[in-house]
Structures are given as structure tokens and as C-alpha cells.
Tab-separated table of C-alpha atoms in Angstrom:
chain	number	residue	atom	x	y	z
L	1	MET	CA	-7.397	14.395	-16.123
L	2	THR	CA	-8.445	11.340	-18.123
L	3	SER	CA	-12.041	10.239	-18.379
L	4	ASP	CA	-11.124	7.060	-16.454
L	5	ALA	CA	-9.695	9.129	-13.609
L	6	ALA	CA	-12.751	11.378	-13.563
L	7	SER	CA	-15.089	8.386	-13.481
L	8	ALA	CA	-13.113	6.896	-10.572
L	9	ARG	CA	-13.450	10.108	-8.554
L	10	PRO	CA	-15.875	9.681	-5.627
L	11	ASP	CA	-19.265	11.331	-5.987
L	12	PRO	CA	-19.531	13.985	-3.229
L	13	ALA	CA	-23.115	12.867	-2.598
L	14	ASP	CA	-21.842	9.413	-1.659
L	15	GLU	CA	-18.609	10.518	-0.006
L	16	VAL	CA	-20.265	12.843	2.496
L	17	VAL	CA	-22.381	9.953	3.769
L	18	ASP	CA	-19.343	7.684	4.054
L	19	LEU	CA	-17.275	10.305	5.854
L	20	CYS	CA	-20.072	11.208	8.235
L	21	ARG	CA	-20.705	7.534	8.996
L	22	ASP	CA	-17.009	6.979	9.720
L	23	LEU	CA	-16.939	9.945	12.089
L	24	LEU	CA	-20.089	8.766	13.887
L	25	ARG	CA	-18.444	5.405	14.501
L	26	ILE	CA	-15.609	7.082	16.396
L	27	ASP	CA	-16.854	7.504	19.952
L	28	THR	CA	-15.804	11.035	20.913
L	29	THR	CA	-17.829	11.334	24.098
L	30	ASN	CA	-16.978	14.435	26.112
L	31	THR	CA	-18.001	13.929	29.740
L	32	GLY	CA	-16.431	17.183	30.877
L	33	ASP	CA	-13.693	15.160	32.613
L	34	ASN	CA	-10.335	14.475	30.969
L	35	ALA	CA	-10.138	11.076	32.629
L	36	THR	CA	-13.341	9.807	31.025
L	37	SER	CA	-13.600	11.770	27.760
L	38	VAL	CA	-12.593	9.674	24.760
L	39	GLY	CA	-11.908	9.624	21.058
L	40	GLU	CA	-11.013	13.194	20.132
L	41	ARG	CA	-7.462	12.235	19.159
L	42	ALA	CA	-8.711	9.344	17.010
L	43	ALA	CA	-11.204	11.620	15.255
L	44	ALA	CA	-8.580	14.306	14.640
L	45	GLU	CA	-6.202	11.702	13.197
L	46	TYR	CA	-8.996	10.460	10.921
L	47	VAL	CA	-9.594	13.995	9.618
L	48	ALA	CA	-5.848	14.529	9.166
L	49	GLU	CA	-5.594	11.297	7.182
L	50	LYS	CA	-8.489	12.246	4.903
L	51	LEU	CA	-6.933	15.634	4.235
L	52	ALA	CA	-3.481	14.152	3.663
L	53	GLU	CA	-4.916	11.757	1.069
L	54	VAL	CA	-5.642	14.754	-1.165
L	55	GLY	CA	-2.509	16.736	-0.354
L	56	VAL	CA	-3.694	19.032	2.450
L	57	ASP	CA	-1.272	19.376	5.354
L	58	ALA	CA	-2.889	19.627	8.759
L	59	VAL	CA	-1.401	19.948	12.223
L	60	ILE	CA	-2.848	18.431	15.386
L	61	HIS	CA	-2.527	20.491	18.562
L	62	GLU	CA	-3.185	18.717	21.866
L	63	SER	CA	-4.262	20.798	24.833
L	64	ALA	CA	-4.011	17.747	27.129
L	65	PRO	CA	-3.381	14.059	26.423
L	66	GLY	CA	-6.045	12.965	23.929
L	67	ARG	CA	-7.700	16.399	23.694
L	68	ALA	CA	-6.815	17.008	20.059
L	69	ASN	CA	-7.513	19.935	17.735
L	70	LEU	CA	-6.667	20.028	14.033
L	71	VAL	CA	-6.012	23.114	11.915
L	72	ALA	CA	-5.246	23.407	8.182
L	73	ARG	CA	-5.184	26.286	5.708
L	74	ILE	CA	-6.408	26.102	2.096
L	75	PRO	CA	-4.653	28.881	0.102
L	76	GLY	CA	-6.877	31.163	-1.962
L	77	THR	CA	-6.166	32.716	-5.325
L	78	ASP	CA	-6.255	36.285	-3.970
L	79	PRO	CA	-3.679	36.728	-1.172
L	80	GLY	CA	-4.939	40.257	-0.586
L	81	ARG	CA	-8.297	39.081	0.711
L	82	ASP	CA	-9.124	38.321	4.322
L	83	ALA	CA	-9.380	34.654	5.243
L	84	LEU	CA	-12.512	32.732	6.207
L	85	LEU	CA	-12.507	30.379	9.205
L	86	VAL	CA	-14.597	27.208	8.870
L	87	HIS	CA	-14.850	25.434	12.221
L	88	GLY	CA	-16.495	22.303	13.553
L	89	HIS	CA	-16.103	20.351	16.770
L	90	LEU	CA	-15.398	16.618	16.901
L	91	ASP	CA	-16.628	15.854	20.425
L	92	VAL	CA	-20.173	14.784	21.311
L	93	VAL	CA	-22.253	14.583	24.463
L	94	PRO	CA	-22.748	11.180	26.131
L	95	ALA	CA	-25.374	8.745	24.840
L	96	ASP	CA	-26.916	5.730	26.605
L	97	PRO	CA	-27.339	2.873	24.072
L	98	ASP	CA	-30.255	1.458	26.093
L	99	GLU	CA	-32.294	4.579	25.299
L	100	TRP	CA	-31.709	4.522	21.531
L	101	SER	CA	-33.432	2.695	18.682
L	102	VAL	CA	-29.974	2.036	17.165
L	103	HIS	CA	-26.560	2.020	18.804
L	104	PRO	CA	-25.499	5.680	19.065
L	105	PHE	CA	-22.069	4.952	17.582
L	106	SER	CA	-23.163	2.586	14.818
L	107	GLY	CA	-23.541	5.130	12.022
L	108	GLU	CA	-26.539	3.145	10.811
L	109	ILE	CA	-28.565	4.221	7.785
L	110	ARG	CA	-32.276	3.615	8.248
L	111	ASP	CA	-35.449	5.151	6.810
L	112	GLY	CA	-33.488	7.717	4.816
L	113	TYR	CA	-31.520	8.959	7.841
L	114	LEU	CA	-27.982	8.509	9.094
L	115	TRP	CA	-28.231	7.786	12.822
L	116	GLY	CA	-25.722	8.417	15.582
L	117	ARG	CA	-24.586	10.711	18.344
L	118	GLY	CA	-23.195	13.746	16.569
L	119	ALA	CA	-25.256	13.303	13.405
L	120	ILE	CA	-26.423	16.919	13.631
L	121	ASP	CA	-24.157	18.130	16.433
L	122	MET	CA	-21.972	18.327	14.467
L	123	LYS	CA	-20.231	15.572	12.552
L	124	ASP	CA	-22.572	16.182	9.633
L	125	PHE	CA	-20.933	19.559	9.027
L	126	ASP	CA	-17.461	18.136	9.647
L	127	ALA	CA	-18.162	15.596	6.900
L	128	MET	CA	-19.535	18.268	4.547
L	129	VAL	CA	-16.390	20.364	4.929
L	130	LEU	CA	-14.118	17.355	4.377
L	131	THR	CA	-16.092	16.332	1.302
L	132	VAL	CA	-15.923	19.772	-0.294
L	133	VAL	CA	-12.202	20.165	0.354
L	134	ARG	CA	-11.375	16.658	-0.889
L	135	ASN	CA	-13.375	17.210	-4.063
L	136	TRP	CA	-11.655	20.559	-4.673
L	137	GLN	CA	-8.235	19.019	-4.263
L	138	ARG	CA	-9.045	16.265	-6.744
L	139	THR	CA	-10.467	18.658	-9.331
L	140	GLY	CA	-8.041	21.567	-8.959
L	141	VAL	CA	-10.532	24.060	-7.510
L	142	ARG	CA	-9.096	26.895	-5.434
L	143	PRO	CA	-11.191	29.321	-3.401
L	144	ALA	CA	-10.836	33.052	-3.890
L	145	ARG	CA	-9.745	33.612	-0.286
L	146	ASP	CA	-7.717	31.558	2.177
L	147	ILE	CA	-9.886	29.137	4.112
L	148	VAL	CA	-8.734	28.031	7.552
L	149	LEU	CA	-10.178	24.715	8.721
L	150	ALA	CA	-10.432	24.061	12.460
L	151	PHE	CA	-11.725	20.778	13.880
L	152	THR	CA	-11.879	21.193	17.633
L	153	ALA	CA	-12.169	19.303	20.885
L	154	ASP	CA	-14.217	20.056	23.990
L	155	GLU	CA	-16.959	22.272	22.538
L	156	GLU	CA	-19.574	20.380	24.534
L	157	ALA	CA	-17.929	21.304	27.849
L	158	GLY	CA	-17.062	24.949	27.264
L	159	SER	CA	-14.148	24.680	24.771
L	160	ASP	CA	-11.324	25.153	27.290
L	161	TYR	CA	-9.397	22.262	25.692
L	162	GLY	CA	-10.560	23.181	22.202
L	163	ALA	CA	-11.271	26.540	20.600
L	164	HIS	CA	-10.202	28.581	23.633
L	165	PHE	CA	-6.926	26.659	23.786
L	166	LEU	CA	-6.280	27.387	20.119
L	167	THR	CA	-7.089	31.091	20.329
L	168	GLU	CA	-5.007	31.546	23.489
L	169	HIS	CA	-1.965	29.435	22.570
L	170	HIS	CA	-1.978	29.272	18.748
L	171	ARG	CA	-3.426	32.617	17.778
L	172	GLY	CA	-1.213	32.861	14.686
L	173	LEU	CA	-3.068	29.996	13.034
L	174	PHE	CA	-5.947	32.405	12.446
L	175	ASP	CA	-3.976	35.312	11.032
L	176	GLY	CA	-6.032	37.163	8.453
L	177	CYS	CA	-9.351	35.557	9.464
L	178	THR	CA	-12.064	38.185	9.738
L	179	GLU	CA	-15.192	36.022	9.294
L	180	ALA	CA	-16.192	32.498	10.277
L	181	ILE	CA	-18.915	29.921	9.805
L	182	GLY	CA	-19.773	27.084	12.153
L	183	GLU	CA	-22.644	25.033	13.471
L	184	VAL	CA	-26.415	25.369	13.928
L	185	GLY	CA	-27.371	27.627	11.067
L	186	GLY	CA	-28.546	27.351	7.495
L	187	PHE	CA	-31.165	24.696	8.305
L	188	SER	CA	-34.649	24.842	6.857
L	189	TYR	CA	-38.046	25.440	8.418
L	190	THR	CA	-40.918	24.663	6.069
L	191	ILE	CA	-43.669	27.243	5.634
L	192	ASP	CA	-45.411	25.379	2.820
L	193	GLU	CA	-44.500	23.320	-0.235
L	194	SER	CA	-43.014	26.313	-2.039
L	195	GLN	CA	-41.397	28.263	0.818
L	196	ARG	CA	-38.775	27.442	3.416
L	197	LEU	CA	-37.028	29.682	5.889
L	198	TYR	CA	-33.325	28.988	6.290
L	199	LEU	CA	-32.217	30.125	9.722
L	200	ILE	CA	-28.732	31.646	9.696
L	201	GLU	CA	-27.257	32.163	13.121
L	202	THR	CA	-26.192	35.754	13.686
L	203	ALA	CA	-26.447	35.656	17.466
L	204	GLU	CA	-26.157	33.203	20.329
L	205	LYS	CA	-26.894	33.421	24.025
L	206	GLY	CA	-24.182	33.602	26.647
L	207	ILE	CA	-23.113	30.645	28.768
L	208	ASP	CA	-23.473	31.217	32.500
L	209	TRP	CA	-23.030	27.813	34.143
L	210	LEU	CA	-23.319	28.074	37.909
L	211	ARG	CA	-22.746	25.925	40.940
L	212	LEU	CA	-24.805	26.798	44.008
L	213	HIS	CA	-23.500	25.956	47.478
L	214	ALA	CA	-25.492	25.720	50.675
L	215	ARG	CA	-24.152	25.025	54.165
L	216	GLY	CA	-25.960	23.895	57.247
L	217	ARG	CA	-25.462	22.059	60.550
L	218	PRO	CA	-24.722	18.344	60.157
L	219	GLY	CA	-26.755	16.003	62.304
L	220	HIS	CA	-28.621	12.762	62.790
L	221	GLY	CA	-31.356	12.091	60.258
L	222	SER	CA	-33.848	11.127	62.974
L	223	MET	CA	-33.763	14.506	64.740
L	224	VAL	CA	-35.819	17.649	64.213
L	225	HIS	CA	-33.444	19.876	62.289
L	226	ASP	CA	-33.920	23.513	61.314
L	227	ASP	CA	-30.549	24.145	59.599
L	228	ASN	CA	-30.546	21.597	56.776
L	229	ALA	CA	-28.309	22.429	53.782
L	230	VAL	CA	-30.274	20.128	51.493
L	231	THR	CA	-33.565	21.807	52.359
L	232	ALA	CA	-32.140	25.295	51.865
L	233	LEU	CA	-30.595	24.413	48.535
L	234	ALA	CA	-33.651	22.514	47.300
L	235	GLU	CA	-35.842	25.542	47.992
L	236	ALA	CA	-33.431	27.853	46.156
L	237	VAL	CA	-33.171	25.486	43.191
L	238	ALA	CA	-36.949	25.169	43.018
L	239	ARG	CA	-37.331	28.944	42.930
L	240	ILE	CA	-34.886	29.147	40.032
L	241	GLY	CA	-36.422	26.236	38.146
L	242	ARG	CA	-39.922	27.682	38.326
L	243	HIS	CA	-38.961	31.284	37.588
L	244	ARG	CA	-39.703	32.884	34.225
L	245	PHE	CA	-37.459	35.817	33.441
L	246	PRO	CA	-38.852	38.929	31.705
L	247	VAL	CA	-39.248	38.960	27.921
L	248	VAL	CA	-36.573	40.919	26.045
L	249	VAL	CA	-36.714	40.997	22.240
L	250	THR	CA	-33.287	41.646	20.704
L	251	ASP	CA	-32.709	43.009	17.214
L	252	THR	CA	-31.966	39.525	15.834
L	253	VAL	CA	-35.059	37.935	17.341
L	254	ARG	CA	-37.243	40.841	16.237
L	255	ALA	CA	-35.988	40.510	12.647
L	256	PHE	CA	-36.706	36.782	12.686
L	257	LEU	CA	-40.198	37.183	14.140
L	258	GLU	CA	-41.079	39.892	11.640
L	259	GLU	CA	-40.147	37.561	8.766
L	260	VAL	CA	-42.140	34.694	10.260
L	261	SER	CA	-45.158	36.858	11.015
L	262	ASP	CA	-45.171	38.110	7.436
L	263	LEU	CA	-45.029	34.611	5.975
L	264	LEU	CA	-47.542	33.063	8.367
L	265	GLY	CA	-49.908	36.033	8.301
L	266	VAL	CA	-49.665	36.389	12.072
L	267	GLU	CA	-49.728	39.821	13.661
L	268	LEU	CA	-46.607	40.339	15.773
L	269	ASP	CA	-47.202	41.992	19.123
L	270	PRO	CA	-43.787	43.061	20.477
L	271	ALA	CA	-45.212	42.839	23.997
L	272	ASP	CA	-46.345	39.254	23.412
L	273	PRO	CA	-43.960	37.499	21.008
L	274	GLU	CA	-44.855	34.109	22.473
L	275	THR	CA	-48.131	34.066	20.554
L	276	ALA	CA	-46.261	34.140	17.244
L	277	ILE	CA	-43.594	31.735	18.496
L	278	ALA	CA	-46.219	29.180	19.522
L	279	LYS	CA	-47.139	28.770	15.838
L	280	LEU	CA	-43.614	27.668	14.864
L	281	GLY	CA	-44.037	23.996	15.660
L	282	PRO	CA	-40.736	22.086	16.018
L	283	ILE	CA	-38.484	25.157	16.267
L	284	ALA	CA	-40.616	26.925	18.876
L	285	ASN	CA	-38.377	25.573	21.656
L	286	ILE	CA	-35.244	27.152	20.202
L	287	ILE	CA	-36.860	30.493	19.380
L	288	GLY	CA	-38.838	30.608	22.619
L	289	ALA	CA	-35.621	30.348	24.607
L	290	THR	CA	-34.201	33.445	22.909
L	291	ILE	CA	-36.695	35.987	24.200
L	292	ARG	CA	-35.563	35.787	27.833
L	293	ASN	CA	-32.724	34.707	30.068
L	294	THR	CA	-33.064	31.083	31.147
L	295	ALA	CA	-31.858	29.018	34.112
L	296	ASN	CA	-32.367	25.264	34.378
L	297	PRO	CA	-31.208	23.078	37.287
L	298	THR	CA	-29.257	20.114	35.936
L	299	ARG	CA	-27.426	18.455	38.849
L	300	PHE	CA	-27.815	18.086	42.617
L	301	ALA	CA	-25.344	16.554	45.077
L	302	ALA	CA	-25.428	16.169	48.855
L	303	GLY	CA	-24.737	13.738	51.628
L	304	TYR	CA	-22.821	10.504	52.130
L	305	LYS	CA	-25.183	8.336	54.226
L	306	ASP	CA	-28.945	7.851	54.395
L	307	ASN	CA	-29.285	8.758	58.068
L	308	VAL	CA	-26.823	11.661	58.195
L	309	ILE	CA	-27.911	15.240	57.529
L	310	PRO	CA	-25.012	16.685	55.524
L	311	GLY	CA	-23.340	19.983	56.250
L	312	ARG	CA	-23.223	21.040	52.631
L	313	ALA	CA	-25.103	20.608	49.350
L	314	THR	CA	-24.382	21.709	45.794
L	315	ALA	CA	-26.426	22.119	42.629
L	316	THR	CA	-25.548	22.993	39.043
L	317	ILE	CA	-27.631	25.476	37.044
L	318	ASP	CA	-27.360	25.845	33.266
L	319	CYS	CA	-28.017	29.542	32.659
L	320	ARG	CA	-28.075	31.254	29.264
L	321	SER	CA	-28.074	35.027	29.027
L	322	LEU	CA	-29.204	37.310	26.228
L	323	PRO	CA	-26.684	39.739	24.702
L	324	GLY	CA	-25.748	42.342	27.305
L	325	GLN	CA	-27.749	40.598	30.045
L	326	SER	CA	-25.166	38.511	31.928
L	327	GLU	CA	-24.724	40.946	34.819
L	328	LEU	CA	-28.481	41.434	35.095
L	329	LEU	CA	-29.010	37.675	35.125
L	330	GLU	CA	-26.564	37.307	38.020
L	331	GLN	CA	-28.439	39.982	39.935
L	332	GLN	CA	-31.763	38.252	39.249
L	333	LEU	CA	-30.367	34.913	40.414
L	334	ARG	CA	-28.968	36.352	43.629
L	335	GLU	CA	-32.387	37.750	44.442
L	336	LEU	CA	-33.941	34.340	43.802
L	337	VAL	CA	-31.562	32.234	45.878
L	338	GLY	CA	-31.198	34.586	48.828
L	339	PRO	CA	-28.164	35.737	50.830
L	340	ASP	CA	-27.178	32.361	52.310
L	341	ILE	CA	-26.560	30.522	49.020
L	342	VAL	CA	-23.114	30.945	47.458
L	343	ILE	CA	-22.962	31.293	43.654
L	344	GLU	CA	-19.860	29.982	41.843
L	345	TYR	CA	-19.343	30.352	38.088
L	346	ILE	CA	-18.180	27.209	36.274
L	347	GLN	CA	-18.312	28.811	32.821
L	348	ARG	CA	-19.031	32.393	31.908
L	349	GLN	CA	-18.836	33.252	28.241
L	350	PRO	CA	-20.533	36.251	26.638
L	351	ALA	CA	-23.443	36.246	24.245
L	352	LEU	CA	-22.732	37.220	20.637
L	353	GLU	CA	-24.710	39.218	18.088
L	354	THR	CA	-23.857	40.536	14.640
L	355	THR	CA	-25.902	42.027	11.833
L	356	PHE	CA	-27.503	40.146	8.965
L	357	ASP	CA	-25.751	41.869	6.093
L	358	GLY	CA	-22.585	41.959	4.033
L	359	ASP	CA	-20.996	39.962	1.223
L	360	LEU	CA	-20.774	36.759	3.278
L	361	VAL	CA	-24.501	36.784	4.035
L	362	ASP	CA	-25.225	37.525	0.382
L	363	ALA	CA	-23.119	34.512	-0.644
L	364	MET	CA	-25.005	32.283	1.805
L	365	SER	CA	-28.328	33.448	0.390
L	366	VAL	CA	-27.278	32.927	-3.224
L	367	ALA	CA	-25.969	29.420	-2.523
L	368	LEU	CA	-29.165	28.419	-0.705
L	369	ARG	CA	-31.468	29.759	-3.410
L	370	ALA	CA	-29.455	28.046	-6.150
L	371	GLU	CA	-30.223	24.677	-4.553
L	372	ASP	CA	-33.682	25.559	-3.234
L	373	PRO	CA	-35.593	28.267	-5.158
L	374	GLY	CA	-38.057	28.438	-2.265
L	375	ALA	CA	-35.346	29.412	0.217
L	376	ARG	CA	-35.802	32.542	2.311
L	377	PRO	CA	-32.713	33.137	4.491
L	378	VAL	CA	-33.405	34.843	7.831
L	379	PRO	CA	-31.288	35.715	10.880
L	380	TYR	CA	-31.906	34.017	14.194
L	381	MET	CA	-30.415	33.649	17.654
L	382	LEU	CA	-29.207	30.261	18.904
L	383	SER	CA	-30.363	29.430	22.413
L	384	GLY	CA	-27.130	27.532	23.099
L	385	GLY	CA	-23.481	28.365	22.515
L	386	THR	CA	-20.743	27.366	20.078
L	387	ASP	CA	-16.994	27.707	19.517
L	388	ALA	CA	-17.794	31.106	18.022
L	389	LYS	CA	-17.453	32.452	21.561
L	390	ALA	CA	-13.733	31.710	21.438
L	391	PHE	CA	-13.090	32.778	17.860
L	392	SER	CA	-14.979	36.036	18.288
L	393	GLN	CA	-12.352	37.017	20.868
L	394	LEU	CA	-9.944	37.360	17.926
L	395	GLY	CA	-12.229	39.949	16.333
L	396	ILE	CA	-13.706	37.405	13.934
L	397	ARG	CA	-17.321	37.968	12.862
L	398	CYS	CA	-19.048	34.638	13.399
L	399	PHE	CA	-22.093	33.022	11.788
L	400	GLY	CA	-23.780	29.661	12.085
L	401	PHE	CA	-24.041	28.204	8.594
L	402	ALA	CA	-24.116	24.412	8.309
L	403	PRO	CA	-26.756	24.079	5.570
L	404	LEU	CA	-29.391	21.358	5.759
L	405	ARG	CA	-32.729	20.955	4.021
L	406	LEU	CA	-34.949	19.154	6.513
L	407	PRO	CA	-38.237	17.259	6.266
L	408	ALA	CA	-41.147	19.448	7.323
L	409	ASP	CA	-42.175	17.072	10.115
L	410	LEU	CA	-38.733	16.560	11.671
L	411	ASN	CA	-38.331	17.906	15.221
L	412	PHE	CA	-34.837	19.179	14.499
L	413	SER	CA	-34.313	21.074	17.752
L	414	GLY	CA	-35.308	18.001	19.758
L	415	LEU	CA	-32.443	15.987	18.257
L	416	PHE	CA	-29.716	18.146	19.798
L	417	HIS	CA	-28.352	16.181	22.761
L	418	GLY	CA	-31.461	14.012	22.420
L	419	ILE	CA	-32.196	10.352	21.854
L	420	ASP	CA	-32.085	8.900	18.310
L	421	GLU	CA	-30.103	11.810	16.884
L	422	ARG	CA	-30.063	11.533	13.089
L	423	VAL	CA	-29.610	13.533	9.917
L	424	PRO	CA	-31.547	13.014	6.654
L	425	VAL	CA	-29.235	11.605	4.005
L	426	ASP	CA	-30.650	13.847	1.278
L	427	GLY	CA	-30.319	16.834	3.633
L	428	LEU	CA	-26.659	16.003	4.141
L	429	GLN	CA	-26.139	15.841	0.388
L	430	PHE	CA	-28.000	19.134	-0.065
L	431	GLY	CA	-25.645	20.660	2.491
L	432	VAL	CA	-22.563	19.608	0.520
L	433	ARG	CA	-23.889	21.244	-2.638
L	434	VAL	CA	-24.747	24.485	-0.856
L	435	LEU	CA	-21.467	24.595	1.039
L	436	ASP	CA	-19.492	23.963	-2.147
L	437	ARG	CA	-21.266	26.847	-3.928
L	438	PHE	CA	-20.861	29.133	-0.944
L	439	LEU	CA	-17.164	28.491	-0.313
L	440	ARG	CA	-16.298	28.870	-4.010
L	441	SER	CA	-17.974	32.270	-4.213
L	442	CYS	CA	-17.581	33.894	-0.808
């Protein structure tokens, strides 16, 4: 390659920002309804175009009109090695522009951040992966092992049209994949100026989305009425919403808390982990949700006229279960709601947990420390769920590793599905460097 060609090559630090901004400007809102979800096909075509520009062939697989998934394979130098899956979803949750400081699909850069719905969930990682692969293709770099890239639809609504569709209908695309990395891991939590934890996801809670149904006797709203479906359901929902499930400390959470307690000089009482968790500042919400099953009412529907008592009422509950606790959670919920409320599962996907060891974890740690000497990688459990639930069904060992170095005062967990979602530009650029090192060596 000539010096002129090398000088014309995009700087990955600039390209990752440009790619992420482009992706943020594609509205890929997933409402959970095919009729109103938008943009996944456009985003997949954008990714395909950016890969094609550097000679990578990718195939788009639609599970339904517009619900597009893209898969490509980067050949490694050692065909005898198992492949690594690198996956990221292209859809985002809805955003109301009236609630935001900037338009959620503007991709605006302000105050050192790139703003937009999906900035951390998870178009930042999508852009990092694209940047690394494009730079490799331009410079002739080949990884040691095959790397399978999957950019998916529908993660925000359970992955039926995304990762689950791929694993059920296009299983062969993942032949040879034994390990995977995806979202919500590898981000920093600052202890002090010289030390930062980097939380690598080795576990995630199960998804147990429920719909509760109550029935009663319809009637006139002016009458005394002792069989009101709305009243019965409201009481059941209130019992769930106010309930605190027992504390259960899993191996992953225990390992994380022991690391934190050591660094912060806080004594860890296994019977009272909340005392240590309360000292974690912005990430306390994520960690605090991983020591028990949780159930949060999210939707309520009943009636069709102000003066008519309806005969039925429904409510949606977002439940998340700890590894091995899904059946127990159902039992606990049935005791809370009582015998007259019907429980229907909308989504039921198991929790995941793996160990914090092996060559892949070692490669993550080395890559992080090379870019941040104060890095201390630790395992943690994600309180939500990811596409790993689908890919793990293929026997793939899944981790969350989308590296970001974050400002100490940033409420990172509050940005997920929140207002004014944004990613620090320098954190995004840090992530590209770490990911490049990791994927070259793993």
C-alpha cells in the first residue's frame, strides 16, 4: 500500500463516530408490533453496504416484511479453531422527542457525547464492530479464528423476529461457533483515579413477561358492585408491585460483590448484600436487581366507557428471574395474585450463567489493561436480557463485552431505555481500540 493510500484511510477513531451517528439517524423503533415497528431493514441494508464497501459479503434474512437480520463470516487464519460469534441488535425502544434535550434520532454531538436512542443500547457496539472489520479489510488483517457477525432485529421485544428466528431457521450460519460476545459488558465503574472495574457480563436474568387476566360481572357504573374485574386486578397488581422477593446471591453476584468489597474496603455480609450494593452509586440499580427475582407492573387495560363496569381487565408484568428460579417465581406470583387471577406468559426465556474463566476472558482482560492500566475486569450479572438467550440454545457460551470507558459521574444504567441516551465520544473510541485488540488475539 502506498503512503498516499495509507494517509487516505479513515482513522478508526473518527470512523466509529461517523458510523454510530449514521446508525442513530436511522429510526429503528421496535414497538413490539410488526405494523408499527420501523427501520430494521434500512439499518441492515446500511450495515450490508458498509461491509460490501470493504469486500465482506453479508446476507440479509427477513423473518417478516421489514424485520431484517444480517449475518456475515470473517474467515480466520486457523480453520481448525472454533468460531466466535459477535452479535448486536439494530432495533431500539421508542423515544418521545418532547422528553429529550435533543431529537432522539438526530445523532447530535454535544458536550463530548453522541446523543440518540440506541447510543448505548446498542448501536455504539454495532459501530465499533463495523469499524474494526472495515479497518481490518483495508489493512489486510485476518483474525486467528472465524468471526461470525450477526446484526439482529427485534431484541427489544423478545427476539422472536431476530436472534430466535436465526437460530431456529438458519442454524447453519453459526456452525463452529462455541463462544459469543454481545451487549452490556466491558463498561467501566470508577473506584478512584487509578482504578476502574470493568464489568463483564457472565450471567443475565431470565425474562418472564406475564399478562394477568381478571373477570367480573359487567354492570352500570352508578351501582354498588362487589364483583368488579378492575378492582380485583388492581389489588393483585398492587400486591405484586409492592412485594420484595427474598435475597438470593448467585455465584456471579457473589464474585462481583467480593471484588467490590475488597476495593472499597467494605465488609460483605452475605445475609445483607444490599449494604455493600448501596455504596455503588450509579450502578447500584443494576446490581441491586440481581440479588432477587423482580416483578414490575408496566401496563393496565380495562373498560370501554366511563360509566360501564367492564367484565374483564388485563395487566402486564415485567418479571425477571434469577438462574434456576423461574418456576419458583411463578409459584410466588400465583400466591400473590390469588386463585381468581389467570396468569398468561407472553415471553419466557431462561436465565443464563457461565464462569469467569478461560482463554476468551483472559483475552478480554489483556485488551482492557492494554488500553487502561487501571482496569480490573470482574464478572457480573445483567438484570435484563439479551440475544444471548437465543444463541445459548445452540450451545454457545455467551458473554457481554462491548467495551466502554465511562466518566465517573455518568449514570450509565439510567441511560438504558431512558431519556437523553448518549455515549461519550472518547469512550466509543476507547471501545474500538479494545475490541480491535481483543478480536485480533482471542
